[in-house]
Amino acid sequence: MTRPWTMRETADEYTELLGSPHTGDLPPHPGLTGGPVYLDYNATTPVDPRVAEAMLPYLTDFFGNPSSDHPHAVEPRRALAEARGQVADLIGAEPGEIVFTGSGSEADLLALRGAVLGSGRSRPHVITQATEHPAVLETCRALRRLHGTRVTVLPVDSDGLLSPEALAAALDEDTVLVSVMAANNETGALQPIGDLATLAHDRGALFHCDAAQAAGKIPLAVEALGVDLLTVVGHKMYAPKGAAALYVRDGVRLEPVVYGGGQERGLRAGTENVALAVALGTAARIAAAELADGTPARIAALRDGLQRRLTDRLPGRVRLNGPAKNRLPNTVNVSIDGVLGPELLAAAPEIAASTGSACHSGDHTPSPVLTAMGLDPARALGALRLSLGRWTTPDDIETAATALVRAAARQ
């Protein structure tokens, strides 16, 4: 089947495709046809049409409040429970441990602020590390500013990894929470979460893991990892923006992030957005099927092919940023000597990707992540983040490599 999706497939056609999560079995995505090759899946993913189709009835027919006591509430309540179970299944949790939120940043806020204010400590201590997402780092700064929280930000090594020894040395009797991401959004580096969580628990601290980039890309099991709190984000795994969840281990006490009617275990009040919950649940179910059928290995092979093409065609100029093996299967971050990342992408309009730098009034500054890893400014400014996904094809990889090599040769 090669025709593009529409959002109004017949029920029979849609039912048939629901059983085929493989990219090779899917039609081209309507949002990706006719444009540049999309290699920015770590920034956001296109909504899977199966996800859009699943959520549509809850925007139209099934409008009821799931907390109501009449027939219009029955289907929304059932769908909300099913979605909670699907998200739980993806990470090996219990359905009652899943709290729906409006974004990954909100889930991180609930985890960090909730743990600190729920601890009852007069001056609690939080530990994180230098390459965390701003949702964690800025929340830590706010906790220090507004609540007198002690915050320790630990350094990382040249691969962007936090050493267990550094964490062990930083833990003390007042540490209430350690927050370390599963996978870095720029380099794909995978942190040793299990080892870090064990150390935190040995000192009586909770452990939060922002798994926004990891969930759906690699297997995650909260019990095996030993985490108490874990963030899942919908728009990183083919659901719409505005759909996310926080795993809260049963028994963990958090201060609510939104007060009100007691929804979401009393931690996030407000009438639930059933359509977005269904979208997140459907995305989680499809991601779980892909993890089981070898999709990560297929994507990793495409990623390695892209990196190899660049290295072979630009000999001596391509440098990998981050670990070569211990990283997400879809992510490659490279610097090309002699060229700025933003200028390279501007000269290669055939692809849509990201750099690791920020631009302020035309002046580029190096990525804080790459700077924390010890990269010199020139290399950090030359970085490209190329992130692949469900609809990436071998032809896309060849197109992207050719465009980048041609652009680099002009510099």
XYZ file of C-alpha atoms in Angstrom:
411
model
C 0.000 0.000 0.000
C 1.648 3.262 -1.068
C -1.056 5.926 -1.182
C -0.939 8.600 1.553
C -3.099 8.347 4.611
C -6.152 10.502 4.952
C -7.850 11.075 8.282
C -11.062 9.563 6.919
C -10.031 6.038 6.024
C -12.920 3.597 6.027
C -13.378 1.528 9.153
C -12.398 -1.687 7.354
C -9.183 -0.221 5.945
C -8.204 1.239 9.290
C -8.911 -1.991 11.162
C -6.683 -3.866 8.719
C -3.802 -1.425 9.166
C -4.086 -1.433 12.952
C -2.510 -4.871 12.963
C 0.558 -3.708 11.015
C 2.791 -1.379 13.051
C 5.790 -1.982 10.760
C 6.956 1.101 8.897
C 7.299 -0.949 5.729
C 3.597 -1.809 5.906
C 2.427 1.767 6.438
C 1.471 4.298 3.782
C 3.564 7.464 3.547
C 2.693 10.020 6.173
C 0.699 12.934 4.710
C 2.718 15.471 6.679
C 6.022 14.212 5.302
C 5.223 13.935 1.599
C 6.576 16.607 -0.709
C 8.805 18.285 1.859
C 12.411 17.950 3.006
C 13.627 14.695 4.543
C 12.587 14.887 8.188
C 15.431 14.078 10.591
C 14.188 15.919 13.666
C 12.157 13.196 15.376
C 13.745 14.035 18.750
C 12.185 17.497 18.560
C 8.740 16.161 17.744
C 7.179 13.333 15.799
C 4.385 13.486 13.238
C 1.123 12.240 14.693
C 0.575 8.672 13.583
C -2.703 8.600 11.590
C -3.754 5.537 13.602
C -3.423 7.660 16.736
C -5.449 10.490 15.199
C -8.122 8.028 14.122
C -8.361 6.503 17.592
C -8.791 9.843 19.359
C -11.312 11.317 16.903
C -14.485 9.801 18.446
C -13.602 11.439 21.773
C -13.566 14.844 20.092
C -16.980 14.270 18.546
C -19.311 11.502 19.733
C -18.066 10.672 23.233
C -17.947 14.103 24.808
C -19.032 13.254 28.359
C -17.133 14.014 31.536
C -15.666 10.683 32.742
C -16.481 11.654 36.335
C -20.189 12.131 35.644
C -22.873 9.689 36.773
C -24.892 9.175 33.597
C -24.666 7.224 30.326
C -22.621 9.886 28.513
C -19.767 9.255 30.968
C -19.541 5.513 30.445
C -17.499 5.393 27.229
C -15.132 8.273 28.158
C -14.481 6.608 31.531
C -13.806 3.251 29.885
C -11.504 4.806 27.276
C -9.579 6.728 29.930
C -8.989 3.542 31.909
C -7.893 1.665 28.787
C -5.445 4.419 27.846
C -4.001 4.402 31.356
C -3.432 0.670 31.053
C -1.758 1.019 27.649
C 0.731 3.588 28.950
C 1.375 1.417 31.996
C 2.014 -1.619 29.803
C 4.674 0.249 27.810
C 6.796 0.807 30.922
C 5.819 -2.192 33.041
C 3.745 -0.251 35.563
C 0.291 -0.678 37.064
C -2.514 1.419 35.545
C -3.176 3.169 38.856
C 0.408 4.440 38.872
C -0.073 6.530 35.706
C -0.977 10.215 36.086
C -1.907 12.030 32.874
C -0.414 15.511 32.430
C -0.456 18.192 29.755
C 3.245 17.972 28.824
C 6.529 16.402 29.750
C 7.571 19.639 31.408
C 4.490 19.482 33.620
C 5.240 15.858 34.492
C 8.783 16.837 35.461
C 7.416 19.710 37.552
C 5.021 17.373 39.361
C 7.847 14.941 40.063
C 10.384 17.465 41.337
C 8.198 20.028 43.062
C 5.879 17.297 44.269
C 8.681 15.313 45.872
C 10.337 18.340 47.470
C 7.171 19.856 48.937
C 5.820 16.450 49.868
C 8.962 15.477 51.757
C 8.274 17.563 54.858
C 11.966 18.456 55.069
C 12.891 21.987 56.168
C 15.734 22.257 53.628
C 15.514 19.338 51.219
C 18.317 18.456 48.827
C 17.831 17.598 45.124
C 20.501 16.172 42.843
C 20.508 16.286 39.056
C 23.138 16.459 36.322
C 24.395 19.049 33.872
C 22.879 17.749 30.634
C 19.286 17.448 31.867
C 16.420 18.990 29.930
C 15.607 22.596 30.927
C 12.290 21.344 32.332
C 14.302 19.733 35.131
C 17.098 22.283 35.467
C 14.768 25.280 35.554
C 12.456 23.579 38.037
C 15.463 22.957 40.267
C 16.401 26.638 40.046
C 12.843 27.636 40.941
C 12.822 25.263 43.911
C 16.057 26.808 45.155
C 14.761 30.341 44.645
C 11.231 29.885 45.988
C 11.592 27.133 48.584
C 15.221 27.225 49.722
C 15.934 23.786 48.244
C 19.591 22.794 48.069
C 20.383 21.746 44.505
C 23.452 19.878 43.315
C 24.099 19.727 39.556
C 26.689 17.030 38.883
C 29.112 17.096 35.922
C 29.178 14.487 33.167
C 32.040 12.833 31.303
C 33.007 13.324 27.663
C 30.203 10.987 26.559
C 27.652 12.933 28.580
C 27.290 10.221 31.221
C 26.960 10.673 34.970
C 29.207 8.375 36.967
C 27.654 6.457 39.857
C 30.672 7.424 41.956
C 29.881 11.128 41.511
C 26.309 10.565 42.601
C 27.334 8.492 45.606
C 29.619 11.299 46.786
C 26.871 13.915 46.456
C 24.124 12.051 48.345
C 23.506 13.029 51.963
C 20.884 12.586 54.677
C 18.804 15.502 53.355
C 18.635 14.266 49.745
C 14.974 13.691 48.913
C 15.203 13.269 45.136
C 17.639 12.429 42.357
C 16.521 13.287 38.807
C 18.449 11.895 35.833
C 17.117 11.498 32.286
C 17.108 8.122 30.583
C 18.386 9.402 27.236
C 19.795 12.749 26.212
C 17.745 14.614 23.635
C 20.804 15.898 21.730
C 23.254 12.982 21.731
C 21.010 10.032 22.595
C 23.374 9.049 25.433
C 21.793 6.446 27.730
C 22.428 6.977 31.430
C 23.033 4.037 33.839
C 19.638 4.555 35.466
C 19.485 1.265 37.373
C 22.821 1.849 39.101
C 21.971 5.460 39.911
C 18.536 4.589 41.307
C 20.026 1.942 43.580
C 22.419 4.483 45.044
C 19.608 6.969 45.640
C 17.475 4.370 47.394
C 20.384 3.276 49.574
C 20.367 6.802 51.025
C 16.580 7.004 51.305
C 16.033 9.293 48.314
C 13.451 9.000 45.563
C 14.557 8.660 41.957
C 12.916 10.456 39.010
C 13.750 9.659 35.399
C 12.732 11.889 32.499
C 12.185 9.250 29.810
C 10.738 11.621 27.215
C 13.262 10.572 24.577
C 13.553 6.927 25.611
C 9.957 5.763 25.953
C 8.909 3.883 22.850
C 12.456 3.824 21.419
C 14.065 1.366 23.829
C 12.520 -1.102 26.301
C 11.780 0.432 29.705
C 10.568 -1.383 32.804
C 10.129 0.721 35.902
C 10.665 -2.167 38.311
C 13.897 -3.251 36.636
C 15.146 0.338 36.548
C 14.164 0.875 40.174
C 12.683 4.339 39.523
C 9.967 5.928 41.640
C 8.885 8.522 39.077
C 9.174 8.448 35.281
C 8.075 10.930 32.614
C 6.510 9.805 29.309
C 5.796 12.308 26.526
C 3.312 11.756 23.720
C 4.696 13.988 20.996
C 8.020 12.149 21.148
C 6.244 8.912 20.158
C 3.709 9.915 17.490
C 0.906 11.311 19.665
C -0.207 14.970 19.633
C 1.483 17.642 21.677
C -0.190 18.203 25.030
C -0.368 14.511 25.972
C 2.036 13.167 28.602
C 2.121 11.139 31.789
C 4.047 10.667 34.986
C 4.543 7.231 36.492
C 4.224 7.553 40.267
C 5.141 4.408 42.145
C 2.425 3.317 44.519
C 3.119 4.752 47.953
C 5.163 7.759 46.778
C 3.877 10.977 48.323
C 3.796 14.069 46.119
C 2.369 17.539 46.545
C -0.197 18.097 43.755
C 0.710 20.263 40.793
C -2.905 21.363 40.256
C -5.441 21.535 43.081
C -9.139 20.954 42.639
C -11.531 18.100 42.090
C -9.245 15.179 42.848
C -8.694 13.775 39.361
C -5.496 11.834 38.606
C -5.056 10.539 42.168
C -5.536 14.087 43.425
C -2.197 15.122 41.896
C -3.442 16.920 38.790
C -6.976 18.261 39.084
C -9.124 19.219 36.119
C -11.506 17.299 33.905
C -9.420 14.811 31.945
C -8.790 15.319 28.243
C -10.025 11.899 27.184
C -9.112 12.363 23.505
C -5.482 13.132 24.311
C -5.311 10.302 26.836
C -6.612 7.909 24.163
C -4.007 9.283 21.754
C -1.202 8.689 24.244
C -2.484 5.203 25.033
C -2.741 4.265 21.358
C 0.749 5.619 20.701
C 2.056 3.559 23.617
C 0.392 0.415 22.278
C 1.901 0.886 18.809
C 5.320 1.655 20.321
C 5.177 -1.515 22.412
C 4.436 -3.546 19.283
C 7.393 -1.968 17.480
C 9.727 -2.700 20.386
C 8.674 -6.336 20.159
C 9.075 -6.661 16.391
C 12.607 -5.283 16.016
C 11.864 -1.759 14.805
C 14.662 -0.207 16.947
C 17.230 -2.407 15.169
C 15.894 -1.339 11.768
C 16.176 2.321 12.716
C 19.639 1.818 14.227
C 20.812 0.304 10.931
C 19.582 3.388 9.069
C 21.266 5.658 11.623
C 24.561 3.806 11.264
C 24.258 3.968 7.491
C 23.867 7.733 7.639
C 26.836 8.146 9.959
C 28.948 5.854 7.777
C 28.087 7.741 4.585
C 29.085 11.045 6.148
C 32.333 9.639 7.557
C 33.320 7.960 4.282
C 32.492 10.926 2.054
C 34.006 13.577 4.336
C 37.176 11.768 5.455
C 38.790 13.150 8.583
C 36.122 15.824 9.100
C 33.265 14.033 10.897
C 33.357 13.659 14.682
C 30.750 11.802 16.709
C 29.498 13.616 19.807
C 28.454 11.263 22.580
C 28.853 7.515 22.960
C 29.188 5.293 19.906
C 27.219 2.381 21.371
C 25.367 3.372 24.527
C 22.843 5.657 22.812
C 19.355 5.741 21.362
C 18.951 3.726 18.151
C 17.613 6.731 16.248
C 20.107 9.462 17.156
C 23.422 10.578 15.712
C 25.082 13.838 16.753
C 28.111 14.784 14.680
C 30.303 17.805 14.124
C 31.856 18.464 10.736
C 35.172 20.269 10.907
C 35.323 23.666 9.300
C 31.618 24.426 9.192
C 28.973 25.756 11.566
C 25.969 23.524 12.053
C 23.368 26.240 11.312
C 25.194 27.269 8.131
C 25.403 23.656 6.991
C 21.673 23.091 7.444
C 20.899 26.365 5.682
C 22.929 25.116 2.725
C 21.112 21.765 2.714
C 17.399 22.608 2.324
C 16.687 19.014 1.302
C 16.654 18.021 5.005
C 14.974 19.231 8.192
C 17.181 18.663 11.240
C 18.547 20.469 14.304
C 21.810 21.848 15.576
C 23.030 21.897 19.129
C 23.387 25.662 19.209
C 21.060 28.486 20.098
C 20.736 31.620 17.995
C 20.247 35.041 19.545
C 20.074 37.968 17.094
C 22.213 36.119 14.586
C 24.895 35.113 17.088
C 25.181 31.374 17.731
C 26.158 29.993 21.122
C 27.302 26.424 21.760
C 24.893 23.835 23.117
C 25.008 23.660 26.926
C 24.868 19.858 26.606
C 27.941 19.658 24.390
C 29.714 22.300 26.480
C 29.076 20.251 29.633
C 30.649 17.273 27.851
C 33.846 19.313 27.420
C 33.645 19.938 23.672
C 35.508 23.015 22.493
C 33.319 25.844 21.119
C 34.236 25.246 17.474
C 33.244 21.598 17.611
C 30.083 22.352 19.578
C 29.057 25.012 17.074
C 29.589 22.545 14.238
C 27.216 19.970 15.705
C 24.211 18.478 13.931
C 21.554 16.365 15.616
C 20.093 13.918 13.115
C 17.233 11.918 14.610
C 15.342 9.255 12.691
C 11.905 7.763 13.169
C 9.035 5.561 12.061
C 8.813 6.924 8.514
C 12.549 7.226 7.774
C 13.509 5.197 4.693
C 16.792 4.133 3.075
C 16.117 6.671 0.310
C 15.814 9.391 2.951
C 19.204 8.436 4.346
C 20.874 8.627 0.947
C 19.214 11.975 0.190
C 20.276 13.413 3.534
C 23.861 12.194 3.281
C 24.246 13.535 -0.251
C 22.827 16.926 0.713
C 25.037 17.297 3.788
C 28.192 16.200 1.982
C 27.497 18.608 -0.863
C 26.849 21.460 1.539
C 29.973 20.705 3.596
C 32.118 20.584 0.465
C 31.098 24.159 -0.336
C 32.230 25.495 3.032
